[in-house]
Tab-separated table of C-alpha atoms in Angstrom:
chain	number	residue	atom	x	y	z
A	1	UNK	CA	-40.148	137.993	31.839
A	2	UNK	CA	-38.640	138.371	35.276
A	3	UNK	CA	-38.713	135.167	37.262
A	4	UNK	CA	-37.644	134.379	40.807
A	5	UNK	CA	-37.544	130.736	41.868
A	6	UNK	CA	-37.101	129.751	45.495
A	7	UNK	CA	-35.814	126.404	46.696
A	8	UNK	CA	-34.498	124.780	49.843
A	9	UNK	CA	-37.598	124.730	51.988
A	10	UNK	CA	-38.682	121.686	53.903
A	11	UNK	CA	-39.529	120.156	57.248
A	12	UNK	CA	-37.042	120.400	60.106
A	13	UNK	CA	-37.082	119.985	63.850
A	14	UNK	CA	-36.752	122.957	66.159
A	15	UNK	CA	-33.111	123.938	66.457
A	16	UNK	CA	-32.301	122.737	62.967
A	17	UNK	CA	-31.052	124.622	59.927
A	18	UNK	CA	-32.078	125.238	56.344
A	19	UNK	CA	-30.648	127.271	53.501
A	20	UNK	CA	-33.068	128.869	51.086
A	21	UNK	CA	-32.012	129.878	47.603
A	22	UNK	CA	-33.607	132.237	45.118
A	23	UNK	CA	-32.490	132.097	41.505
A	24	UNK	CA	-33.375	135.230	39.545
A	25	UNK	CA	-33.712	135.786	35.812
A	26	UNK	CA	-33.136	139.529	36.213
A	27	UNK	CA	-30.943	141.080	33.531
A	28	UNK	CA	-29.160	143.315	36.002
A	29	UNK	CA	-29.259	141.322	39.213
A	30	UNK	CA	-26.569	143.416	40.856
A	31	UNK	CA	-28.757	146.517	40.467
A	32	UNK	CA	-31.497	145.104	42.698
A	33	UNK	CA	-31.892	145.011	46.394
A	34	UNK	CA	-32.903	141.471	47.278
A	35	UNK	CA	-34.940	140.304	50.193
A	36	UNK	CA	-36.880	137.604	51.919
A	37	UNK	CA	-40.379	137.850	53.304
A	38	UNK	CA	-42.538	135.219	54.915
A	39	UNK	CA	-46.200	134.556	55.500
A	40	UNK	CA	-47.613	132.209	58.104
A	41	UNK	CA	-51.162	130.847	57.828
A	42	UNK	CA	-53.703	133.500	58.755
A	43	UNK	CA	-51.074	136.210	59.084
A	44	UNK	CA	-49.827	139.104	56.994
A	45	UNK	CA	-46.701	138.782	54.933
A	46	UNK	CA	-43.787	140.128	56.948
A	47	UNK	CA	-40.297	141.320	56.217
A	48	UNK	CA	-37.467	138.970	57.152
A	49	UNK	CA	-34.212	140.216	55.626
A	50	UNK	CA	-32.773	142.307	52.809
A	51	UNK	CA	-29.411	142.847	51.195
A	52	UNK	CA	-28.763	145.979	49.182
A	53	UNK	CA	-26.455	146.813	46.286
A	54	UNK	CA	-23.564	147.492	48.634
A	55	UNK	CA	-23.989	144.204	50.454
A	56	UNK	CA	-25.444	145.775	53.577
A	57	UNK	CA	-27.925	143.530	55.320
A	58	UNK	CA	-30.994	144.199	57.416
A	59	UNK	CA	-33.064	141.812	59.505
A	60	UNK	CA	-36.272	141.806	61.422
A	61	UNK	CA	-35.614	141.568	65.151
A	62	UNK	CA	-37.038	138.081	65.534
A	63	UNK	CA	-34.400	136.505	63.262
A	64	UNK	CA	-31.309	138.532	64.158
A	65	UNK	CA	-28.439	136.268	65.110
A	66	UNK	CA	-30.125	133.234	63.569
A	67	UNK	CA	-30.607	134.085	59.880
A	68	UNK	CA	-28.044	135.317	57.371
A	69	UNK	CA	-28.853	136.753	53.960
A	70	UNK	CA	-26.226	136.758	51.229
A	71	UNK	CA	-26.011	137.137	47.473
A	72	UNK	CA	-23.900	135.791	44.646
A	73	UNK	CA	-24.159	138.247	41.778
A	74	UNK	CA	-22.281	135.938	39.410
A	75	UNK	CA	-25.017	133.342	39.897
A	76	UNK	CA	-27.940	135.770	40.135
A	77	UNK	CA	-28.838	134.105	43.405
A	78	UNK	CA	-29.733	135.249	46.889
A	79	UNK	CA	-29.604	132.967	49.915
A	80	UNK	CA	-31.122	132.836	53.350
A	81	UNK	CA	-29.217	130.676	55.799
A	82	UNK	CA	-31.480	129.847	58.713
A	83	UNK	CA	-30.265	128.288	61.938
A	84	UNK	CA	-31.719	127.652	65.385
A	85	UNK	CA	-35.102	127.395	63.757
A	86	UNK	CA	-38.196	127.772	65.884
A	87	UNK	CA	-41.779	126.634	65.284
A	88	UNK	CA	-42.757	130.285	64.886
A	89	UNK	CA	-40.497	130.440	61.821
A	90	UNK	CA	-42.956	128.174	60.028
A	91	UNK	CA	-44.197	130.031	56.961
A	92	UNK	CA	-44.018	130.302	53.219
A	93	UNK	CA	-40.860	132.224	52.406
A	94	UNK	CA	-40.854	134.552	49.411
A	95	UNK	CA	-37.960	136.036	47.499
A	96	UNK	CA	-38.202	139.697	46.499
A	97	UNK	CA	-36.282	141.841	44.023
A	98	UNK	CA	-36.552	145.624	44.277
A	99	UNK	CA	-34.930	147.938	41.747
A	100	UNK	CA	-35.952	151.183	43.435
A	101	UNK	CA	-36.822	151.416	47.137
A	102	UNK	CA	-38.457	154.796	46.503
A	103	UNK	CA	-41.138	153.311	44.272
A	104	UNK	CA	-43.280	150.200	44.012
A	105	UNK	CA	-43.093	149.958	40.225
A	106	UNK	CA	-40.241	147.491	39.834
A	107	UNK	CA	-40.735	144.910	42.554
A	108	UNK	CA	-40.810	141.217	41.728
A	109	UNK	CA	-41.753	138.183	43.779
A	110	UNK	CA	-41.156	134.473	43.658
A	111	UNK	CA	-43.801	131.809	44.229
A	112	UNK	CA	-42.516	130.930	47.673
A	113	UNK	CA	-41.106	127.880	49.404
A	114	UNK	CA	-42.595	126.233	52.478
A	115	UNK	CA	-40.584	126.046	55.679
A	116	UNK	CA	-42.063	123.960	58.471
A	117	UNK	CA	-40.406	123.693	61.881
A	118	UNK	CA	-41.731	120.998	64.189
A	119	UNK	CA	-41.767	121.244	67.970
């Protein structure tokens, strides 16, 4: 079965940095667009960043210039480097794998990793 496992979350002070990792068991990792979403308490899950098959990246406006998404296809791993963290970045961060952006049939999610940024 497909499995995505996030790691790297934790507690940091505002202005600090964290790197999240997502290890995927996907058979054809390089065929998937990979992304990160997050969900704060009482809020909807929101898009954070994606990286497609060509290595093109996309970010939500609130994290542009602070977060960097990357992938290592040889390791079946996607990363989210987060810097200049703010308290509003506090959320559970989820890894996503999407085989086909035109459908919702082959989308997989990890269990999430908690990121807490103190004031």
